[in-house]
Amino acid sequence: MRQPMSRPRRQQQRQNQPLPLQPETNTVPASAPGVPPTTEFSGRTGEVLERLNRLYPALIDLSLGRLEALLAKLGNPEAKLPPVIHVAGTNGKGSTCATLRAIGEAAGWRVHVMTSPHLVDVTERFRIAGKLVSESELVSTLEEIEHINAGAPITVFEVLTAAGFLLFARHPAELAIIEVGLGGRCDATNVLKRPAACIVTSVSMDHEAFLGDSLAAIAGEKAGIFKPGVPAVTGAQPDSVMQVLEAEATKVGASLNRRGHEWQIVANGEEEGEGKPTSLTYTDAHGSLTLPCPALSGPWQVENAGLAVAALRATGLPLPDKAWDGIARVSWPARMQRLTGALAAQVPEGWEVWLDGGHNPGAGHALAKELKNWNDRPLHLLVGMKQTKDASGFLDPVLPYATTVWAISEPTQHLALPVDAIVAASGGKAEVGPTLAQALTSLKLHDQNTGPARVLICGSLYLAGVALTQDGWTPEA
């Protein structure tokens, strides 16, 4: 197997050392001093996954061999799925998956979706024919896998991936959407041999310890999902990224459909990035479509909608015209989401509380484009981040738009970066929360009746999960 480019040496762990769960990256970074890691899982699923967590191999590695062996014992469910769209990228994967799902369901299809990480409950990762998996069915599936695996070394993310394939193979559907966990080439989901299409969303710097320390290296890992004869789709990319994607597509024999070349999408009614458009115009070799405005907020959702449309058209699957109406019905939590529950009730009347889970420099730059349009009232940022993330890279683009910044580290936030590190990354601009509730209380106490303001909670999907829980949000069935 080809090894990922420019990959630094990975950390080695003692065989019997307990490891904190972190399936979305298949690695175990050490916690910062004084900040114990919190597990991502709870309840009955957490009990099974904690047992499986002890089966991690001594050297944590992104590879496919362990999962391929397990899937063979399970009867290769990954080969028994409906048409699959495989989605990789640094930012926009989740929103693109949600858009694909909404379009498919608007067409009347049953759609399977596997994404990661979850926000509140692990069942969010598996949507079976439109409905979230029940805890009982997920636990039963995990216990079945645990029994068949028979103690062989395996990572938690590999087990969860196997569970998704097994669940999807057992339920009929017309489409399956599979999101890459980390990278692409050696990600557990890349055991898929023949998807109907592949997507690479926006590529930027993230997970450098595993994917490489340059955009070209990271792009090479993302392009690792390309397959011979399978159409691939990508959006606007930096030149260094596009060159790698083009070279990898040519190498494996995949047709690459690029925004601005093989397909285009234009926002109508407002300049893209300057407000909400009234409609979209999509064009490719098959003709033009007039599409509704994306339901999700943020100028980047125009491209994510285009990626979904381009991939579905590239598959050749027959879609009725009504399918495109799904773009106006997309729901995806923690992506520029307005909170209206218990957490939002803690701010002065007339204020708004928003939530976004973006957590890397690329997400910071994208977020800044939206915040530029938020100049009608003061903006207070409540920022919490994961220990392994580039805090200054995320904060630098958004700080100019903030009236105040608050460093957050919730007690139940998985691998939370200490507040002192966030203050340092902000150049000393941030004040210490250190919790969401305390920061909101401070803002309320210091409110001088200056009028409406906005609060944006951002920097981490794990903080987003905490915020959603405190706001009273529960995953939709």
Tab-separated table of C-alpha atoms in Angstrom:
chain	number	residue	atom	x	y	z
A	1	MET	CA	0.000	0.000	0.000
A	2	ARG	CA	1.308	3.450	-0.845
A	3	GLN	CA	2.150	5.420	2.268
A	4	PRO	CA	0.768	8.948	2.791
A	5	MET	CA	3.079	11.730	1.627
A	6	SER	CA	5.133	13.833	4.057
A	7	ARG	CA	3.727	12.049	7.077
A	8	PRO	CA	5.631	12.659	10.321
A	9	ARG	CA	6.392	9.772	12.658
A	10	ARG	CA	3.330	8.789	14.686
A	11	GLN	CA	3.178	8.489	18.412
A	12	GLN	CA	3.687	5.042	19.919
A	13	GLN	CA	1.707	3.917	22.963
A	14	ARG	CA	2.370	1.192	25.467
A	15	GLN	CA	0.306	-1.937	24.770
A	16	ASN	CA	-1.630	-1.802	28.033
A	17	GLN	CA	-1.972	1.948	28.411
A	18	PRO	CA	-5.643	3.094	28.519
A	19	LEU	CA	-6.338	5.351	25.578
A	20	PRO	CA	-8.899	8.148	25.302
A	21	LEU	CA	-11.440	7.543	22.579
A	22	GLN	CA	-10.901	9.617	19.480
A	23	PRO	CA	-12.216	7.628	16.537
A	24	GLU	CA	-12.521	10.443	14.064
A	25	THR	CA	-8.739	10.700	13.772
A	26	ASN	CA	-7.586	7.172	14.688
A	27	THR	CA	-4.950	8.707	16.933
A	28	VAL	CA	-4.502	9.446	20.598
A	29	PRO	CA	-2.903	12.811	21.359
A	30	ALA	CA	-1.846	13.414	24.942
A	31	SER	CA	-4.043	15.685	27.008
A	32	ALA	CA	-2.798	19.074	28.035
A	33	PRO	CA	-1.674	19.302	31.686
A	34	GLY	CA	-4.595	19.565	34.018
A	35	VAL	CA	-7.186	18.862	31.308
A	36	PRO	CA	-8.435	15.278	31.478
A	37	PRO	CA	-9.846	13.988	28.196
A	38	THR	CA	-13.534	13.254	28.175
A	39	THR	CA	-14.894	10.311	26.253
A	40	GLU	CA	-17.112	10.888	23.235
A	41	PHE	CA	-19.434	8.006	24.036
A	42	SER	CA	-21.936	7.208	26.768
A	43	GLY	CA	-24.710	4.774	27.609
A	44	ARG	CA	-24.871	1.231	26.271
A	45	THR	CA	-22.976	2.096	23.101
A	46	GLY	CA	-20.236	3.640	25.212
A	47	GLU	CA	-19.855	0.439	27.219
A	48	VAL	CA	-19.314	-1.669	24.093
A	49	LEU	CA	-16.989	0.866	22.486
A	50	GLU	CA	-14.916	1.163	25.661
A	51	ARG	CA	-14.311	-2.600	25.581
A	52	LEU	CA	-13.343	-2.380	21.920
A	53	ASN	CA	-11.141	0.626	22.647
A	54	ARG	CA	-8.798	-1.651	24.595
A	55	LEU	CA	-8.087	-3.562	21.381
A	56	TYR	CA	-6.200	-0.664	19.739
A	57	PRO	CA	-2.864	-1.883	18.372
A	58	ALA	CA	0.340	-0.649	20.028
A	59	LEU	CA	1.204	1.603	17.070
A	60	ILE	CA	-1.770	3.770	16.125
A	61	ASP	CA	-1.875	3.919	12.348
A	62	LEU	CA	-4.163	4.871	9.505
A	63	SER	CA	-4.394	1.718	7.430
A	64	LEU	CA	-6.969	-0.567	5.866
A	65	GLY	CA	-5.735	-4.063	6.712
A	66	ARG	CA	-7.455	-4.489	10.074
A	67	LEU	CA	-10.836	-3.368	8.762
A	68	GLU	CA	-10.545	-5.410	5.557
A	69	ALA	CA	-9.959	-8.532	7.654
A	70	LEU	CA	-12.957	-7.756	9.869
A	71	LEU	CA	-15.234	-7.008	6.911
A	72	ALA	CA	-14.283	-10.327	5.312
A	73	LYS	CA	-15.427	-12.103	8.486
A	74	LEU	CA	-18.695	-10.130	8.294
A	75	GLY	CA	-19.338	-11.181	4.692
A	76	ASN	CA	-18.102	-7.954	3.074
A	77	PRO	CA	-21.167	-5.763	3.687
A	78	GLU	CA	-19.373	-2.815	2.053
A	79	ALA	CA	-19.862	-4.605	-1.285
A	80	LYS	CA	-23.640	-4.906	-0.763
A	81	LEU	CA	-24.592	-1.241	-0.568
A	82	PRO	CA	-26.781	0.866	-2.858
A	83	PRO	CA	-24.936	3.400	-5.066
A	84	VAL	CA	-22.426	5.237	-2.864
A	85	ILE	CA	-21.176	8.816	-2.980
A	86	HIS	CA	-17.878	8.998	-1.069
A	87	VAL	CA	-17.071	12.463	0.351
A	88	ALA	CA	-13.619	13.697	1.436
A	89	GLY	CA	-12.224	17.190	2.084
A	90	THR	CA	-11.130	19.504	4.889
A	91	ASN	CA	-14.196	21.714	5.224
A	92	GLY	CA	-17.750	21.335	3.960
A	93	LYS	CA	-17.974	17.528	4.016
A	94	GLY	CA	-20.869	17.384	6.450
A	95	SER	CA	-22.878	20.134	4.745
A	96	THR	CA	-22.318	18.507	1.352
A	97	CYS	CA	-23.467	15.138	2.722
A	98	ALA	CA	-26.554	16.793	4.200
A	99	THR	CA	-27.303	18.436	0.842
A	100	LEU	CA	-26.914	15.123	-0.998
A	101	ARG	CA	-29.298	13.527	1.451
A	102	ALA	CA	-31.872	16.319	1.100
A	103	ILE	CA	-31.802	16.099	-2.694
A	104	GLY	CA	-32.142	12.313	-2.616
A	105	GLU	CA	-35.036	12.421	-0.197
A	106	ALA	CA	-36.775	15.127	-2.215
A	107	ALA	CA	-36.554	12.691	-5.134
A	108	GLY	CA	-38.420	10.138	-3.041
A	109	TRP	CA	-35.356	7.970	-2.385
A	110	ARG	CA	-34.402	6.157	0.776
A	111	VAL	CA	-30.961	7.474	1.700
A	112	HIS	CA	-28.319	6.030	4.040
A	113	VAL	CA	-25.809	8.496	5.545
A	114	MET	CA	-22.659	7.854	7.607
A	115	THR	CA	-20.853	10.911	9.031
A	116	SER	CA	-18.476	11.736	11.882
A	117	PRO	CA	-17.999	12.923	14.516
A	118	HIS	CA	-21.348	13.119	16.272
A	119	LEU	CA	-22.418	16.141	18.301
A	120	VAL	CA	-24.516	14.748	21.149
A	121	ASP	CA	-25.114	11.029	20.567
A	122	VAL	CA	-23.276	8.408	18.525
A	123	THR	CA	-26.506	7.409	16.780
A	124	GLU	CA	-26.208	10.666	14.778
A	125	ARG	CA	-23.462	8.997	12.731
A	126	PHE	CA	-25.823	6.514	11.080
A	127	ARG	CA	-28.972	7.485	9.218
A	128	ILE	CA	-30.691	4.404	7.789
A	129	ALA	CA	-33.137	5.056	4.950
A	130	GLY	CA	-33.767	8.524	6.352
A	131	LYS	CA	-34.030	7.650	10.063
A	132	LEU	CA	-31.339	7.715	12.746
A	133	VAL	CA	-30.341	4.247	13.896
A	134	SER	CA	-31.899	3.253	17.219
A	135	GLU	CA	-29.590	2.732	20.175
A	136	SER	CA	-30.763	-0.872	20.502
A	137	GLU	CA	-29.974	-1.730	16.863
A	138	LEU	CA	-26.596	-0.014	17.046
A	139	VAL	CA	-25.665	-1.783	20.289
A	140	SER	CA	-26.751	-5.129	18.837
A	141	THR	CA	-24.645	-4.508	15.721
A	142	LEU	CA	-21.597	-3.452	17.739
A	143	GLU	CA	-21.884	-6.534	19.958
A	144	GLU	CA	-22.134	-8.727	16.862
A	145	ILE	CA	-18.968	-7.136	15.488
A	146	GLU	CA	-17.228	-7.481	18.844
A	147	HIS	CA	-18.008	-11.210	18.878
A	148	ILE	CA	-16.883	-11.813	15.288
A	149	ASN	CA	-13.752	-9.698	15.738
A	150	ALA	CA	-12.774	-12.050	18.592
A	151	GLY	CA	-10.259	-9.748	20.254
A	152	ALA	CA	-8.236	-8.870	17.150
A	153	PRO	CA	-6.574	-5.409	17.159
A	154	ILE	CA	-9.020	-2.870	15.815
A	155	THR	CA	-9.691	0.845	16.282
A	156	VAL	CA	-12.995	2.263	17.433
A	157	PHE	CA	-13.463	4.211	14.208
A	158	GLU	CA	-12.885	1.036	12.210
A	159	VAL	CA	-15.537	-0.728	14.275
A	160	LEU	CA	-17.980	2.131	13.756
A	161	THR	CA	-17.276	2.087	10.021
A	162	ALA	CA	-17.919	-1.659	9.905
A	163	ALA	CA	-21.147	-1.103	11.847
A	164	GLY	CA	-22.307	1.471	9.306
A	165	PHE	CA	-21.639	-0.849	6.383
A	166	LEU	CA	-23.407	-3.727	8.123
A	167	LEU	CA	-26.448	-1.614	8.978
A	168	PHE	CA	-26.678	-0.172	5.475
A	169	ALA	CA	-26.326	-3.569	3.802
A	170	ARG	CA	-29.262	-4.898	5.846
A	171	HIS	CA	-31.697	-2.118	4.936
A	172	PRO	CA	-32.789	-1.284	1.366
A	173	ALA	CA	-32.107	2.189	-0.003
A	174	GLU	CA	-31.513	3.967	-3.302
A	175	LEU	CA	-28.396	5.922	-2.207
A	176	ALA	CA	-25.674	5.765	0.440
A	177	ILE	CA	-23.560	8.774	1.411
A	178	ILE	CA	-20.285	7.965	3.166
A	179	GLU	CA	-18.158	10.715	4.720
A	180	VAL	CA	-14.422	10.163	5.123
A	181	GLY	CA	-13.241	10.338	8.734
A	182	LEU	CA	-9.671	11.594	8.190
A	183	GLY	CA	-7.764	12.154	4.972
A	184	GLY	CA	-8.921	9.619	2.427
A	185	ARG	CA	-6.258	7.268	1.106
A	186	CYS	CA	-5.883	5.270	4.310
A	187	ASP	CA	-9.162	6.204	5.968
A	188	ALA	CA	-11.287	3.262	7.068
A	189	THR	CA	-14.074	4.256	4.657
A	190	ASN	CA	-11.713	3.797	1.699
A	191	VAL	CA	-12.324	0.057	1.667
A	192	LEU	CA	-15.116	0.986	-0.769
A	193	LYS	CA	-14.057	-0.421	-4.135
A	194	ARG	CA	-16.529	1.091	-6.593
A	195	PRO	CA	-18.557	4.097	-5.428
A	196	ALA	CA	-20.898	5.801	-7.862
A	197	ALA	CA	-19.016	9.105	-7.426
A	198	CYS	CA	-16.398	10.742	-5.212
A	199	ILE	CA	-16.301	14.319	-3.923
A	200	VAL	CA	-13.384	16.341	-2.558
A	201	THR	CA	-14.690	19.473	-0.851
A	202	SER	CA	-12.570	22.498	0.090
A	203	VAL	CA	-9.000	21.499	1.042
A	204	SER	CA	-6.952	23.477	3.573
A	205	MET	CA	-4.453	22.844	6.361
A	206	ASP	CA	-5.642	20.474	9.106
A	207	HIS	CA	-4.463	17.207	10.702
A	208	GLU	CA	-0.913	17.915	9.507
A	209	ALA	CA	0.561	15.273	11.819
A	210	PHE	CA	-1.223	12.605	9.796
A	211	LEU	CA	-1.765	14.038	6.334
A	212	GLY	CA	1.402	16.044	5.749
A	213	ASP	CA	2.602	19.588	6.283
A	214	SER	CA	1.666	21.108	2.917
A	215	LEU	CA	-1.511	21.625	0.935
A	216	ALA	CA	-0.152	19.375	-1.814
A	217	ALA	CA	0.474	16.526	0.618
A	218	ILE	CA	-2.981	16.883	2.176
A	219	ALA	CA	-4.594	17.020	-1.271
A	220	GLY	CA	-2.798	13.780	-2.174
A	221	GLU	CA	-4.389	12.068	0.797
A	222	LYS	CA	-7.859	13.400	-0.059
A	223	ALA	CA	-7.459	12.279	-3.683
A	224	GLY	CA	-6.705	8.794	-2.401
A	225	ILE	CA	-10.443	8.040	-2.604
A	226	PHE	CA	-10.425	8.380	-6.422
A	227	LYS	CA	-11.150	5.083	-8.207
A	228	PRO	CA	-10.680	3.935	-11.827
A	229	GLY	CA	-13.683	4.821	-13.960
A	230	VAL	CA	-15.497	6.551	-11.078
A	231	PRO	CA	-16.388	10.236	-11.628
A	232	ALA	CA	-14.809	12.630	-9.138
A	233	VAL	CA	-16.048	16.123	-8.311
A	234	THR	CA	-14.315	19.074	-6.700
A	235	GLY	CA	-14.918	22.785	-6.234
A	236	ALA	CA	-12.677	25.843	-6.362
A	237	GLN	CA	-9.271	24.931	-4.913
A	238	PRO	CA	-5.850	26.551	-4.489
A	239	ASP	CA	-3.628	25.872	-7.499
A	240	SER	CA	-1.364	23.536	-5.522
A	241	VAL	CA	-4.387	21.456	-4.498
A	242	MET	CA	-5.971	21.354	-7.942
A	243	GLN	CA	-2.726	20.231	-9.553
A	244	VAL	CA	-2.525	17.255	-7.220
A	245	LEU	CA	-6.195	16.342	-7.677
A	246	GLU	CA	-5.803	16.486	-11.453
A	247	ALA	CA	-2.651	14.363	-11.385
A	248	GLU	CA	-4.192	11.737	-9.092
A	249	ALA	CA	-7.369	11.551	-11.179
A	250	THR	CA	-5.323	11.040	-14.348
A	251	LYS	CA	-3.157	8.439	-12.629
A	252	VAL	CA	-6.061	6.230	-11.518
A	253	GLY	CA	-8.278	6.876	-14.533
A	254	ALA	CA	-11.023	8.930	-12.856
A	255	SER	CA	-12.763	11.804	-14.634
A	256	LEU	CA	-12.402	14.985	-12.562
A	257	ASN	CA	-15.285	17.463	-12.682
A	258	ARG	CA	-14.012	20.861	-11.498
A	259	ARG	CA	-15.944	23.998	-10.629
A	260	GLY	CA	-15.198	26.630	-13.229
A	261	HIS	CA	-14.342	23.990	-15.834
A	262	GLU	CA	-16.714	21.011	-16.128
A	263	TRP	CA	-19.386	22.658	-13.973
A	264	GLN	CA	-20.274	26.069	-12.633
A	265	ILE	CA	-22.653	27.528	-10.093
A	266	VAL	CA	-23.634	31.165	-9.696
A	267	ALA	CA	-25.616	32.882	-6.950
A	268	ASN	CA	-28.413	35.103	-8.241
A	269	GLY	CA	-29.940	38.162	-6.592
A	270	GLU	CA	-26.924	38.842	-4.352
A	271	GLU	CA	-23.239	38.682	-5.020
A	272	GLU	CA	-21.850	35.442	-3.603
A	273	GLY	CA	-20.390	36.245	-0.191
A	274	GLU	CA	-22.339	39.523	0.097
A	275	GLY	CA	-25.683	38.220	1.326
A	276	LYS	CA	-28.225	35.471	0.839
A	277	PRO	CA	-28.934	34.748	-2.858
A	278	THR	CA	-32.468	34.428	-4.182
A	279	SER	CA	-31.578	31.429	-6.376
A	280	LEU	CA	-28.663	29.562	-7.935
A	281	THR	CA	-27.847	28.767	-11.551
A	282	TYR	CA	-25.962	25.515	-12.085
A	283	THR	CA	-24.445	24.579	-15.458
A	284	ASP	CA	-22.609	21.521	-16.782
A	285	ALA	CA	-22.436	19.470	-19.989
A	286	HIS	CA	-25.984	18.220	-19.367
A	287	GLY	CA	-27.432	21.750	-19.381
A	288	SER	CA	-28.468	24.396	-16.878
A	289	LEU	CA	-30.596	24.208	-13.734
A	290	THR	CA	-32.231	26.946	-11.691
A	291	LEU	CA	-31.885	25.902	-8.078
A	292	PRO	CA	-33.371	27.285	-4.863
A	293	CYS	CA	-31.337	29.233	-2.337
A	294	PRO	CA	-29.533	26.874	0.087
A	295	ALA	CA	-31.277	26.454	3.431
A	296	LEU	CA	-27.925	26.484	5.222
A	297	SER	CA	-26.396	29.878	6.019
A	298	GLY	CA	-22.982	30.976	4.817
A	299	PRO	CA	-21.659	31.895	1.360
A	300	TRP	CA	-19.712	28.617	1.178
A	301	GLN	CA	-22.996	26.704	0.963
A	302	VAL	CA	-23.338	27.788	-2.672
A	303	GLU	CA	-20.334	25.648	-3.583
A	304	ASN	CA	-21.437	22.780	-1.353
A	305	ALA	CA	-24.777	22.725	-3.177
A	306	GLY	CA	-22.925	22.695	-6.485
A	307	LEU	CA	-20.740	19.794	-5.395
A	308	ALA	CA	-23.814	17.758	-4.479
A	309	VAL	CA	-25.564	18.494	-7.763
A	310	ALA	CA	-22.435	17.820	-9.839
A	311	ALA	CA	-21.827	14.480	-8.105
A	312	LEU	CA	-25.402	13.285	-8.478
A	313	ARG	CA	-25.489	14.242	-12.165
A	314	ALA	CA	-22.130	12.534	-12.711
A	315	THR	CA	-23.486	9.245	-11.325
A	316	GLY	CA	-26.053	8.996	-14.106
A	317	LEU	CA	-28.729	8.061	-11.569
A	318	PRO	CA	-32.166	9.218	-12.769
A	319	LEU	CA	-33.382	12.168	-10.711
A	320	PRO	CA	-36.770	13.876	-11.106
A	321	ASP	CA	-36.782	17.674	-11.351
A	322	LYS	CA	-38.393	17.917	-7.908
A	323	ALA	CA	-35.216	16.496	-6.359
A	324	TRP	CA	-33.392	19.827	-6.584
A	325	ASP	CA	-35.989	21.400	-4.278
A	326	GLY	CA	-34.208	19.532	-1.487
A	327	ILE	CA	-31.450	22.182	-1.498
A	328	ALA	CA	-33.917	24.527	0.218
A	329	ARG	CA	-34.684	21.904	2.908
A	330	VAL	CA	-31.196	20.957	4.093
A	331	SER	CA	-30.734	20.645	7.846
A	332	TRP	CA	-27.287	20.251	9.397
A	333	PRO	CA	-26.716	21.216	13.048
A	334	ALA	CA	-23.798	23.343	14.278
A	335	ARG	CA	-23.223	24.929	10.873
A	336	MET	CA	-24.166	28.599	11.252
A	337	GLN	CA	-27.135	27.484	13.344
A	338	ARG	CA	-29.291	29.950	15.278
A	339	LEU	CA	-29.928	28.710	18.825
A	340	THR	CA	-33.326	29.404	20.327
A	341	GLY	CA	-33.431	27.241	23.478
A	342	ALA	CA	-32.219	27.440	27.059
A	343	LEU	CA	-28.745	28.721	26.211
A	344	ALA	CA	-30.101	31.464	23.995
A	345	ALA	CA	-32.468	32.509	26.794
A	346	GLN	CA	-29.458	33.616	28.881
A	347	VAL	CA	-28.700	36.690	26.749
A	348	PRO	CA	-30.519	40.050	26.841
A	349	GLU	CA	-33.762	40.386	24.912
A	350	GLY	CA	-33.207	41.097	21.240
A	351	TRP	CA	-29.810	39.394	21.118
A	352	GLU	CA	-29.091	36.420	18.845
A	353	VAL	CA	-27.016	33.327	19.676
A	354	TRP	CA	-25.422	31.416	16.820
A	355	LEU	CA	-23.340	28.254	16.660
A	356	ASP	CA	-20.732	27.058	14.167
A	357	GLY	CA	-18.458	24.023	14.463
A	358	GLY	CA	-15.688	25.177	12.091
A	359	HIS	CA	-12.319	24.555	13.717
A	360	ASN	CA	-9.340	25.074	11.368
A	361	PRO	CA	-7.755	27.980	9.466
A	362	GLY	CA	-9.804	27.309	6.330
A	363	ALA	CA	-12.996	27.401	8.375
A	364	GLY	CA	-11.835	30.632	10.000
A	365	HIS	CA	-11.389	32.316	6.618
A	366	ALA	CA	-14.775	31.062	5.421
A	367	LEU	CA	-16.439	32.249	8.630
A	368	ALA	CA	-14.862	35.682	8.259
A	369	LYS	CA	-16.650	36.124	4.907
A	370	GLU	CA	-19.973	35.686	6.688
A	371	LEU	CA	-19.026	37.867	9.664
A	372	LYS	CA	-18.233	40.701	7.263
A	373	ASN	CA	-21.994	40.907	6.697
A	374	TRP	CA	-22.697	41.012	10.439
A	375	ASN	CA	-21.633	44.631	10.892
A	376	ASP	CA	-25.069	45.848	11.944
A	377	ARG	CA	-24.563	45.024	15.630
A	378	PRO	CA	-21.795	44.081	18.109
A	379	LEU	CA	-20.437	40.525	17.864
A	380	HIS	CA	-19.228	38.497	20.837
A	381	LEU	CA	-17.229	35.348	20.056
A	382	LEU	CA	-17.234	32.431	22.521
A	383	VAL	CA	-14.344	30.250	21.346
A	384	GLY	CA	-13.431	26.748	22.496
A	385	MET	CA	-11.064	24.478	20.589
A	386	LYS	CA	-9.605	20.999	20.576
A	387	GLN	CA	-6.051	20.570	21.832
A	388	THR	CA	-4.642	19.480	18.470
A	389	LYS	CA	-6.041	22.410	16.454
A	390	ASP	CA	-4.322	25.564	15.171
A	391	ALA	CA	-6.057	28.096	17.408
A	392	SER	CA	-4.308	31.185	16.053
A	393	GLY	CA	-4.882	30.026	12.464
A	394	PHE	CA	-8.619	29.796	13.159
A	395	LEU	CA	-8.842	33.012	15.171
A	396	ASP	CA	-6.757	35.387	13.054
A	397	PRO	CA	-9.349	35.822	10.253
A	398	VAL	CA	-12.321	36.296	12.609
A	399	LEU	CA	-10.832	38.519	15.334
A	400	PRO	CA	-11.210	41.769	13.345
A	401	TYR	CA	-14.988	41.334	13.383
A	402	ALA	CA	-15.321	40.652	17.135
A	403	THR	CA	-16.314	43.210	19.742
A	404	THR	CA	-15.261	40.813	22.504
A	405	VAL	CA	-13.770	37.327	22.567
A	406	TRP	CA	-14.214	34.776	25.336
A	407	ALA	CA	-12.038	31.692	25.834
A	408	ILE	CA	-14.144	28.624	26.647
A	409	SER	CA	-13.229	25.192	28.029
A	410	GLU	CA	-16.273	23.239	29.138
A	411	PRO	CA	-15.727	20.413	31.685
A	412	THR	CA	-17.352	17.837	29.387
A	413	GLN	CA	-15.705	19.119	26.182
A	414	HIS	CA	-13.608	16.337	24.598
A	415	LEU	CA	-9.858	17.154	24.642
A	416	ALA	CA	-10.552	20.841	25.221
A	417	LEU	CA	-7.726	23.322	24.680
A	418	PRO	CA	-7.003	25.194	27.950
A	419	VAL	CA	-8.381	28.730	28.056
A	420	ASP	CA	-4.899	30.205	28.580
A	421	ALA	CA	-3.846	28.794	25.204
A	422	ILE	CA	-6.873	30.387	23.524
A	423	VAL	CA	-6.105	33.743	25.168
A	424	ALA	CA	-2.527	33.500	23.901
A	425	ALA	CA	-3.677	32.545	20.405
A	426	SER	CA	-5.918	35.638	20.356
A	427	GLY	CA	-2.971	37.896	21.107
A	428	GLY	CA	-4.417	38.630	24.534
A	429	LYS	CA	-7.745	39.904	23.198
A	430	ALA	CA	-9.793	37.047	24.639
A	431	GLU	CA	-11.166	37.101	28.170
A	432	VAL	CA	-11.568	33.892	30.167
A	433	GLY	CA	-15.114	32.491	30.218
A	434	PRO	CA	-14.284	29.821	31.116
A	435	THR	CA	-17.698	28.191	30.460
A	436	LEU	CA	-20.488	29.176	28.108
A	437	ALA	CA	-22.857	30.004	30.950
A	438	GLN	CA	-20.279	32.162	32.745
A	439	ALA	CA	-19.347	34.031	29.580
A	440	LEU	CA	-22.998	34.725	28.762
A	441	THR	CA	-23.586	35.906	32.335
A	442	SER	CA	-20.628	38.286	32.058
A	443	LEU	CA	-21.951	39.673	28.793
A	444	LYS	CA	-25.374	40.219	30.334
A	445	LEU	CA	-23.912	41.952	33.393
A	446	HIS	CA	-21.863	44.295	31.233
A	447	ASP	CA	-24.714	45.062	28.830
A	448	GLN	CA	-25.330	48.800	28.909
A	449	ASN	CA	-28.575	48.649	26.936
A	450	THR	CA	-26.642	49.512	23.802
A	451	GLY	CA	-29.088	47.548	21.665
A	452	PRO	CA	-29.149	44.126	20.042
A	453	ALA	CA	-25.956	42.108	19.684
A	454	ARG	CA	-24.918	38.696	18.400
A	455	VAL	CA	-23.112	35.869	20.153
A	456	LEU	CA	-21.299	33.275	18.073
A	457	ILE	CA	-20.122	30.052	19.740
A	458	CYS	CA	-17.407	28.566	17.563
A	459	GLY	CA	-14.093	26.725	17.227
A	460	SER	CA	-14.942	23.082	17.865
A	461	LEU	CA	-17.529	20.467	17.005
A	462	TYR	CA	-17.063	19.096	20.520
A	463	LEU	CA	-17.888	22.494	22.032
A	464	ALA	CA	-20.820	22.615	19.615
A	465	GLY	CA	-22.096	19.359	21.076
A	466	VAL	CA	-21.912	20.802	24.579
A	467	ALA	CA	-23.692	23.970	23.460
A	468	LEU	CA	-26.469	22.035	21.752
A	469	THR	CA	-26.985	19.921	24.862
A	470	GLN	CA	-27.189	22.996	27.063
A	471	ASP	CA	-29.604	24.626	24.629
A	472	GLY	CA	-31.891	21.577	24.826
A	473	TRP	CA	-31.296	20.300	21.284
A	474	THR	CA	-31.844	16.631	20.532
A	475	PRO	CA	-31.039	14.799	17.271
A	476	GLU	CA	-33.987	14.542	14.927
A	477	ALA	CA	-35.298	11.038	14.391
